[in-house]
Coordinates of C-alpha atoms in Angstrom, one line a residue:
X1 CA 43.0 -53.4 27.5
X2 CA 42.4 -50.0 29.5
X3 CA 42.5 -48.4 25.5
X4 CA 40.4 -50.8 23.9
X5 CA 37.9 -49.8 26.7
X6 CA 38.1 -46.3 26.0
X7 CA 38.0 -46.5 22.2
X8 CA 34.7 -48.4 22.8
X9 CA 33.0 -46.4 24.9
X10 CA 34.1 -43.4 22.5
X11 CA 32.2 -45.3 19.7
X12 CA 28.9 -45.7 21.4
X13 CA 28.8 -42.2 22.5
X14 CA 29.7 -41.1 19.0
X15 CA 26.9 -43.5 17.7
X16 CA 24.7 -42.0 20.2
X17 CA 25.2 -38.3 19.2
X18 CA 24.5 -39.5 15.7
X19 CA 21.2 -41.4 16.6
X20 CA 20.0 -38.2 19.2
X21 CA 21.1 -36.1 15.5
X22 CA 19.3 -38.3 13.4
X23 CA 16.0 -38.6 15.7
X24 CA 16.0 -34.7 16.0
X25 CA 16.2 -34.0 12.4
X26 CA 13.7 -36.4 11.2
X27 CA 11.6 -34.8 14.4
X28 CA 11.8 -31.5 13.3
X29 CA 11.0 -32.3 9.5
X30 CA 7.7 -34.4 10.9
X31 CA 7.0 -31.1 12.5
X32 CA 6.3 -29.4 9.6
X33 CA 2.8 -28.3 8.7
X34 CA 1.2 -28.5 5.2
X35 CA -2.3 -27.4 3.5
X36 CA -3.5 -30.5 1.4
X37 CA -6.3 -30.7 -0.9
X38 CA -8.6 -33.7 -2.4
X39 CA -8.2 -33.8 -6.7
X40 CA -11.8 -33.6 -8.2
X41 CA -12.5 -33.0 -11.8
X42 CA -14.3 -29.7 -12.4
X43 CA -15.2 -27.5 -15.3
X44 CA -13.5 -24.1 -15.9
X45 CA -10.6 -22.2 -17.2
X46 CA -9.1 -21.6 -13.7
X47 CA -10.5 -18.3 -11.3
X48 CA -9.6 -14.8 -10.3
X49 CA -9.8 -13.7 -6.9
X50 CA -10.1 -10.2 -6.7
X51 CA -11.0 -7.4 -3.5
X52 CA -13.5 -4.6 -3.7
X53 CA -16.2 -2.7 -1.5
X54 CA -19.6 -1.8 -1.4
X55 CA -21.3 1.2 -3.6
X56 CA -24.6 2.6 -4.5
X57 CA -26.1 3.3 -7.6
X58 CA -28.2 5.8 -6.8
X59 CA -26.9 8.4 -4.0
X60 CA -29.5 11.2 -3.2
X61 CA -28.6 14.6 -2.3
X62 CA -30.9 16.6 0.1
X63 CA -31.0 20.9 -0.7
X64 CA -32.4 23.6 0.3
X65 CA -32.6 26.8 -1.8
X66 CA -32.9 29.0 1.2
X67 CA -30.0 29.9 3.8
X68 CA -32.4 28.6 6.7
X69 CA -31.4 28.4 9.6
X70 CA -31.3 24.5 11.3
X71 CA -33.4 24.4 14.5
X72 CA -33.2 20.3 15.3
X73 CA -31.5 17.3 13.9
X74 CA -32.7 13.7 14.2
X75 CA -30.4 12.1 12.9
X76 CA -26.8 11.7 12.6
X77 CA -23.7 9.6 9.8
X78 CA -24.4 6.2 9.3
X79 CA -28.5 5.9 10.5
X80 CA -30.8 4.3 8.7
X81 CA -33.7 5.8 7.9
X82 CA -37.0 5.1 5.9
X83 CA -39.0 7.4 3.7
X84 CA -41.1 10.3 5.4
X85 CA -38.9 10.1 8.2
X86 CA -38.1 13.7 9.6
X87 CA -34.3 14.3 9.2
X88 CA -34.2 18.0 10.8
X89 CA -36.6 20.8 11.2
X90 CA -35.3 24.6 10.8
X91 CA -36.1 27.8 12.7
X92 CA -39.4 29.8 12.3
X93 CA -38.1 32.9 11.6
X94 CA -38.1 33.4 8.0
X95 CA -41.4 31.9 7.8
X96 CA -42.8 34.5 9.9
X97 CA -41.0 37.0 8.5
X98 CA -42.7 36.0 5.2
X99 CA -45.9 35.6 6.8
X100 CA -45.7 39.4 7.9
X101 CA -44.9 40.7 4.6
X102 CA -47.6 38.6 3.0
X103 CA -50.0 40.5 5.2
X104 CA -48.6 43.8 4.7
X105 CA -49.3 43.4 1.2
X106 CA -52.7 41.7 1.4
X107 CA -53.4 45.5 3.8
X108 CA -52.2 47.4 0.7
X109 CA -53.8 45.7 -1.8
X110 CA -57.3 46.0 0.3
X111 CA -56.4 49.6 0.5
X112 CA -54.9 50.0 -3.2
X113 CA -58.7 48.3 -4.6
X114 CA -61.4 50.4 -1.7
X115 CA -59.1 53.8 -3.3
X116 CA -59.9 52.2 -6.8
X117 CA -63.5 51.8 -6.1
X118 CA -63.8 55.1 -4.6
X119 CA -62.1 56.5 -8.2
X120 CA -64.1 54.5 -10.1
X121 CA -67.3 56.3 -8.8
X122 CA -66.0 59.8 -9.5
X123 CA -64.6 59.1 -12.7
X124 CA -68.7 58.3 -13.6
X125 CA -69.8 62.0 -12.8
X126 CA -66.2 63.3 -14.1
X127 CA -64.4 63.4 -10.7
X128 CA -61.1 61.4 -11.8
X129 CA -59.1 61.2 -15.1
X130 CA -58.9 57.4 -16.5
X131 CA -55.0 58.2 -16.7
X132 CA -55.2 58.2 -12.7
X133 CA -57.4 55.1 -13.4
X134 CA -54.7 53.6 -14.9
X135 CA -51.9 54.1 -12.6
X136 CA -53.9 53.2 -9.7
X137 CA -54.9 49.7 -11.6
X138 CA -51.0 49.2 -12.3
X139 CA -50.2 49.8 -9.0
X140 CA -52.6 46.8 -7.6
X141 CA -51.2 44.5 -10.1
X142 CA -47.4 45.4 -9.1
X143 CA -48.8 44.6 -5.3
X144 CA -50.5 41.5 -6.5
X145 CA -47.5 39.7 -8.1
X146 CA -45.4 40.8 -5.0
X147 CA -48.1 39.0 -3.2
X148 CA -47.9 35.9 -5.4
X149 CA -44.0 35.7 -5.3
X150 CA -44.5 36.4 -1.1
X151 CA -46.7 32.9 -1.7
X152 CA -44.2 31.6 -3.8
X153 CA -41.2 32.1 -1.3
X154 CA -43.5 31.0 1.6
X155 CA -43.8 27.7 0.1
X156 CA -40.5 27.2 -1.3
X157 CA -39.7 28.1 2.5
X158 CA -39.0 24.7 4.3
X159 CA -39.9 23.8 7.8
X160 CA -38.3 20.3 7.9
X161 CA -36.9 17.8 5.8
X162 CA -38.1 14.5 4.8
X163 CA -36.2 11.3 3.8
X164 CA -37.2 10.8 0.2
X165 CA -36.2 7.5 0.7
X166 CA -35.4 3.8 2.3
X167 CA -31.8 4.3 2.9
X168 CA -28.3 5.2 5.3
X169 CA -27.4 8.4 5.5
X170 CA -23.8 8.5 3.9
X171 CA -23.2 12.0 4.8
X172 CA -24.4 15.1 7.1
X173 CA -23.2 18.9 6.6
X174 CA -26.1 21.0 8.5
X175 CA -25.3 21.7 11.9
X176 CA -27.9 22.7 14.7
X177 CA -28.5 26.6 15.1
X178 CA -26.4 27.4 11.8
X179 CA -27.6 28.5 8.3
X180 CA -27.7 26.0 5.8
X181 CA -25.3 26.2 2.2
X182 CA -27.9 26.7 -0.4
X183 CA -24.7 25.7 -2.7
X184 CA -24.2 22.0 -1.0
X185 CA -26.3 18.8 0.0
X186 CA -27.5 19.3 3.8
X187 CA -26.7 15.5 4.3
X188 CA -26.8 12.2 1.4
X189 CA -28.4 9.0 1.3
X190 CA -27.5 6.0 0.0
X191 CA -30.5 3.8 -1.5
X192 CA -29.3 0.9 0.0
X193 CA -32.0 -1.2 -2.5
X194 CA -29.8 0.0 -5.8
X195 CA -26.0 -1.0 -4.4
X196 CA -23.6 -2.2 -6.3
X197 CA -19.9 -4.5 -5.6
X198 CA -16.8 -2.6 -7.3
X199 CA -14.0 -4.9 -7.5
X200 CA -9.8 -4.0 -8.8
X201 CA -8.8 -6.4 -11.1
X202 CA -5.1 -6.6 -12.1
X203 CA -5.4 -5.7 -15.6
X204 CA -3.5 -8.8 -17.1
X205 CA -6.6 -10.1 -16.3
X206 CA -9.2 -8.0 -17.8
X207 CA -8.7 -9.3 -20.7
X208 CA -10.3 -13.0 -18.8
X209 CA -13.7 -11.5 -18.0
X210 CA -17.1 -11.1 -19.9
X211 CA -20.3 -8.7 -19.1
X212 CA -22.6 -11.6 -17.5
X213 CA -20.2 -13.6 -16.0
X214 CA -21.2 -15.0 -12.5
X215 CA -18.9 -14.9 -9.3
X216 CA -19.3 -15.5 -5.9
X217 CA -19.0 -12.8 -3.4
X218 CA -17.8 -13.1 0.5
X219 CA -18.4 -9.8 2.8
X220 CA -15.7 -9.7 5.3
X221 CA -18.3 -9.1 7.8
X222 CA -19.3 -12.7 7.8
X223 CA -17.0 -14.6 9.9
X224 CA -18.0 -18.5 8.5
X225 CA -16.6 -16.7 5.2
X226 CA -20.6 -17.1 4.0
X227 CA -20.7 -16.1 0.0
X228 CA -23.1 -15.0 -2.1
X229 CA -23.6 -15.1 -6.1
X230 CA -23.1 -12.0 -8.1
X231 CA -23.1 -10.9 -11.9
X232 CA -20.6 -8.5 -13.5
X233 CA -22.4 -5.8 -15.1
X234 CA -19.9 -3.3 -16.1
X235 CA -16.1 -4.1 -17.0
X236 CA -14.0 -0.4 -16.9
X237 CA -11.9 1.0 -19.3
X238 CA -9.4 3.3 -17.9
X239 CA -6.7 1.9 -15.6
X240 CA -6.0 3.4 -12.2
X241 CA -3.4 2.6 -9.3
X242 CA -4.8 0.3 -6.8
X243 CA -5.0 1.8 -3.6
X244 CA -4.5 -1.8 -1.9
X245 CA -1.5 -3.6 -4.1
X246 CA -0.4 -0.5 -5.8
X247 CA -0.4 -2.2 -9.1
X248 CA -2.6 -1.1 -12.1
X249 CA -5.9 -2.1 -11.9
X250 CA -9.5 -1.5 -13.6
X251 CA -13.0 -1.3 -12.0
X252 CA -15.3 -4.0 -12.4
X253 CA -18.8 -3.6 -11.6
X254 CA -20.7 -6.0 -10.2
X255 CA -24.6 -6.6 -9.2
X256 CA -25.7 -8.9 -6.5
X257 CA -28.0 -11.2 -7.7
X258 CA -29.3 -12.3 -3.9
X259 CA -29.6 -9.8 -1.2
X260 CA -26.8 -9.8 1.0
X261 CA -27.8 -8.9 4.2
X262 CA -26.6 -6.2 6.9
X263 CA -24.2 -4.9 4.4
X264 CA -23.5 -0.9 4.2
X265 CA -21.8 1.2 1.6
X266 CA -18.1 1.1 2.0
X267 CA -18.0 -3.2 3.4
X268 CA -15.0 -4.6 2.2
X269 CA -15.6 -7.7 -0.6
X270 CA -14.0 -10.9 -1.5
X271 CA -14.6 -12.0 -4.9
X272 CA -13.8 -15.6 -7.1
X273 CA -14.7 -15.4 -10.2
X274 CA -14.2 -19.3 -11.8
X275 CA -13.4 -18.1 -15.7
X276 CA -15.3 -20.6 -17.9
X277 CA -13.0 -21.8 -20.7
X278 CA -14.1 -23.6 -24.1
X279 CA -13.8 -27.0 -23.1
X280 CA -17.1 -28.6 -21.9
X281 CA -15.3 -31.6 -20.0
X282 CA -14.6 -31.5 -16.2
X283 CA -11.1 -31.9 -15.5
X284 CA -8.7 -31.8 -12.5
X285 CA -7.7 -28.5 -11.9
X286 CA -5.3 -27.6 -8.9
X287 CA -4.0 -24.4 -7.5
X288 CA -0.6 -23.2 -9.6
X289 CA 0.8 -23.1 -5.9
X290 CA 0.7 -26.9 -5.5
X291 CA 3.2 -27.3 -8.8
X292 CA 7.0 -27.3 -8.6
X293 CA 9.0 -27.1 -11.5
X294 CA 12.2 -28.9 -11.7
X295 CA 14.5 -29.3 -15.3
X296 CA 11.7 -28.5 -17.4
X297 CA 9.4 -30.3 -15.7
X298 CA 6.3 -29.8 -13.2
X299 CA 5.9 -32.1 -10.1
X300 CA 3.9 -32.1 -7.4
X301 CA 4.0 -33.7 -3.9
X302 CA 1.2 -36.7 -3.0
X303 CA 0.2 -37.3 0.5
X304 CA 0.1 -41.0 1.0
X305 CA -0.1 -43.6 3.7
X306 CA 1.0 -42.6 7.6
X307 CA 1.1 -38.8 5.8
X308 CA 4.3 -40.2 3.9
X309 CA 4.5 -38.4 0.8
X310 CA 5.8 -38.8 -2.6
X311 CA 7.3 -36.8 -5.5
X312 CA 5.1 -37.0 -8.9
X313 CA 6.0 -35.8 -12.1
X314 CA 3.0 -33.9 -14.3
X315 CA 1.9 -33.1 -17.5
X316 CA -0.4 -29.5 -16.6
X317 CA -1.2 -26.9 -18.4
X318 CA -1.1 -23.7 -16.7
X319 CA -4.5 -21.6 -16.7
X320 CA -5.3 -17.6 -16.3
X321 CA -6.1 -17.2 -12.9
X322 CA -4.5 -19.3 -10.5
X323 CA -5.2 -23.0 -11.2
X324 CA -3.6 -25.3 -13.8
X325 CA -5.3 -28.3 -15.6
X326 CA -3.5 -31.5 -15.1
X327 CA -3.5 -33.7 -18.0
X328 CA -1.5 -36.7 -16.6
X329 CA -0.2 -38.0 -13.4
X330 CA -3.6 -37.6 -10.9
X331 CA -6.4 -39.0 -10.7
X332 CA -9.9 -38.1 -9.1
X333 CA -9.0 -38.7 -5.1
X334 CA -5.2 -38.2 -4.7
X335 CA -4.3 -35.8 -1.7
X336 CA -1.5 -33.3 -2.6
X337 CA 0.0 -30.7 -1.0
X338 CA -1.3 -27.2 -2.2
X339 CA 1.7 -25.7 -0.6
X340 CA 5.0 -27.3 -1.2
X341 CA 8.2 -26.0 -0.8
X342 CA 11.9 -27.5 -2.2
X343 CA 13.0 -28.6 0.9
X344 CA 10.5 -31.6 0.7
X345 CA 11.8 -35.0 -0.2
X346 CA 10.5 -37.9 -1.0
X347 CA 9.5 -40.2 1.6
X348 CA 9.0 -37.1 4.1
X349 CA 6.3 -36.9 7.1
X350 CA 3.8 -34.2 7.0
X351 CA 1.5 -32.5 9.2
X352 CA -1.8 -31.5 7.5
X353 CA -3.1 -28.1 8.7
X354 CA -6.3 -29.3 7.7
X355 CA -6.6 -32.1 10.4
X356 CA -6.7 -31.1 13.8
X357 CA -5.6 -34.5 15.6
X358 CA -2.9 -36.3 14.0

C-alpha cells in the first residue's frame, strides 16, 4: 500500500512538471512580438528605398584680388544670411595708401601741364624746341595712365564684402587681422533656393529607374517621419563605393518638387521610390520579408482570430525592389505578418508590435 502511495504521488508531480513545462513554453512563444500589416491592392512594380543628403546647385565663391588685410567679421560657418548683408570689412590701409599716391600724381601732373604751358609760350617767340615739347607731352600722358590705373586699383580695392545672395554660408577661410588668399574663396555660400537631394542607389537597381520618376522624400530631421514628393532629374553614370553600405553605388539626382522646410546642405535623406511597372491593374503587393519559402514553395503567416495565426501557401511573383505581387492565396483585408521567422507554427499566439494593448 505504502508503494502504491509513493508511485502515485510520483505521477502527479511528474504530471505537474510537465503541465508547469508545457504552460511555460506556450508562455514564452505568446511572448513573442510580430510587425503585421493589412493586404490592400495597389498599383506598382514594387519600391526602392534608398539614403542620401542634401546639396546645392549653385555654390558661390566670394574673392578678392587683393591681399587685404581683414579688419571685422560678421559672420561665422553655418549663418544664414540674405543678399546685401555685410559679411566682413578689411583694413584702411591700402586704401589710403592708394589715395596718397593718387594725389602725388594728380601734384605732378598739375606741375608736368603749368611747365607745359610755360613751354608752350616760349616755343611761340622761339624759346623751346618742339622736341622738348614732345617729351614733356609724353611725360604727362605716362603720369596720366598711372593716374587712371591708381583709379583703377582704388576701385578694385574692397572695403567690405557683400552677400551676393539669399543663402548659408557653407564655408569661411578669412580670419580677422590677417591678409586674405587672393588664390582661394574668403568664405562660400550655398543658394539654399537651388538645392538639390543626392541619393546611392545599389546599382542592381539602376537599371529600375527613369529621369521623371517621382519619389517621396523624408528628412531625418523630422521626427513624425513627415515626407515630401520629389522628382529624379539626373540618373549617374559612373559607379562609386558607398561610403554608408560599402557596396557599389551610383548617384541619383533628385529635385524637390515642394519646399521642404528648415533643411541645410549636408541633412541626411530617406528616399522610396514606388517603381511603376506595365501593368495598369492594382494588385496586392507585400514586402518580400513577409514570404517564406518552403520545398519550392512561398508561404506566408495570417494573423487570425485571438492573434492565432495560420500557415498559407502563395502563388507571388517576386518584384525589383522589395515587394512581391501575390497572385493567389490573399485577399484585400487579410493581416499577415511582415516579419516571420521559421520557428512559427501553425496555430501559434502572436504579439503585434503594432498594437499597444493586447
Amino acid at each position: 500500500m505504502k508503494k502504491k502511495t509513493i508511485l502515485l504521488i510520483t505521477i502527479v508531480i511528474l504530471l505537474a512538471v510537465l503541465g508547469l513545462w508545457k504552460y511555460y513554453k506556450t508562455t514564452k512563444k505568446e511572448e513573442k512580438v510580430y510587425s503585421t500589416i493589412e493586404i490592400h491592392k495597389k498599383q506598382g512594380n514594387g519600391y526602392i528605398e534608398a539614403k542620401g543628403k542634401v546639396e546645392v546647385n549653385d555654390m558661390i565663391s566670394v574673392f578678392v584680388d587683393k591681399p587685404l588685410k581683414v579688419k571685422e567679421i560678421f559672420v561665422k560657418e553655418g549663418d544664414y544670411v540674405e543678399k546685401g548683408q555685410i559679411l566682413m570689412t578689411f583694413d584702411d590701409l591700402s586704401k589710403n595708401k592708394l589715395l596718397r599716391s593718387m594725389e602725388k600724381e594728380k601734384l605732378q601732373l598739375q606741375k608736368l601741364r603749368r611747365n607745359y604751358e610755360i613751354e608752350m609760350s616760349l616755343e611761340k617767340i622761339g624759346g623751346a624746341s618742339l622736341n622738348s615739347l614732345k617729351d614733356m607731352r609724353e611725360e604727362i600722358r605716362l603720369h596720366e595712365l598711372s593716374l587712371e590705373e591708381l583709379n583703377e586699383d582704388f576701385r578694385k580695392t574692397a572695403s567690405e564684402i557683400l552677400s551676393p545672395a539669399n543663402g548659408t554660408i557653407s564655408s569661411l577661410t578669412a580670419q580677422e587681422n590677417y591678409l586674405v588668399n587672393t588664390d582661394s574663396p574668403l568664405l562660400k555660400i550655398a543658394d539654399l533656393s537651388n538645392i538639390k537631394i543626392v541619393l546611392e542607389i545599389p546599382e542592381y537597381n539602376v537599371r529600375y529607374l527613369k529621369l521623371g520618376e517621382k519619389l517621396s522624400l523624408a528628412p531625418e530631421i523630422f521626427e513624425e517621419k513627415e515626407s515630401f514628393s520629389g522628382e529624379i532629374i539626373r540618373i549617374g553614370k559612373i559607379a562609386k563605393v558607398s561610403s554608408i553600405t560599402s557596396e557599389n553605388i551610383l548617384e541619383v539626382e533628385v529635385k524637390p518638387l515642394e519646399e521642404i522646410p528648415y533643411i541645410v546642405p549636408g541633412f541626411k535623406v530617406s528616399a522610396r521610390i514606388q517603381l511603376q511597372g506595365d501593368k495598369e491593374e492594382k494588385r496586392i503587393l507585400i514586402p518580400k520579408t513577409a514570404l517564406l519559402e518552403e520545398n519550392g514553395s512561398f508561404y506566408v503567416f495570417l494573423v487570425g482570430e485571438e492573434q492565432k495565426v495560420s500557415k498559407i501557401v502563395v502563388e507571388a511573383e517576386i518584384l525589383s525592389g522589395k515587394e512581391a505581387a501575390i497572385l493567389k492565396g490573399l485577399k484585400e483585408g487579410d493581416i499577415i505578418i511582415s516579419n516571420p521567422d521559421v520557428s512559427l507554427k501553425e496555430g501559434d499566439r502572436i504579439l503585434d508590435s503594432n498594437k499597444k494593448d493586447q
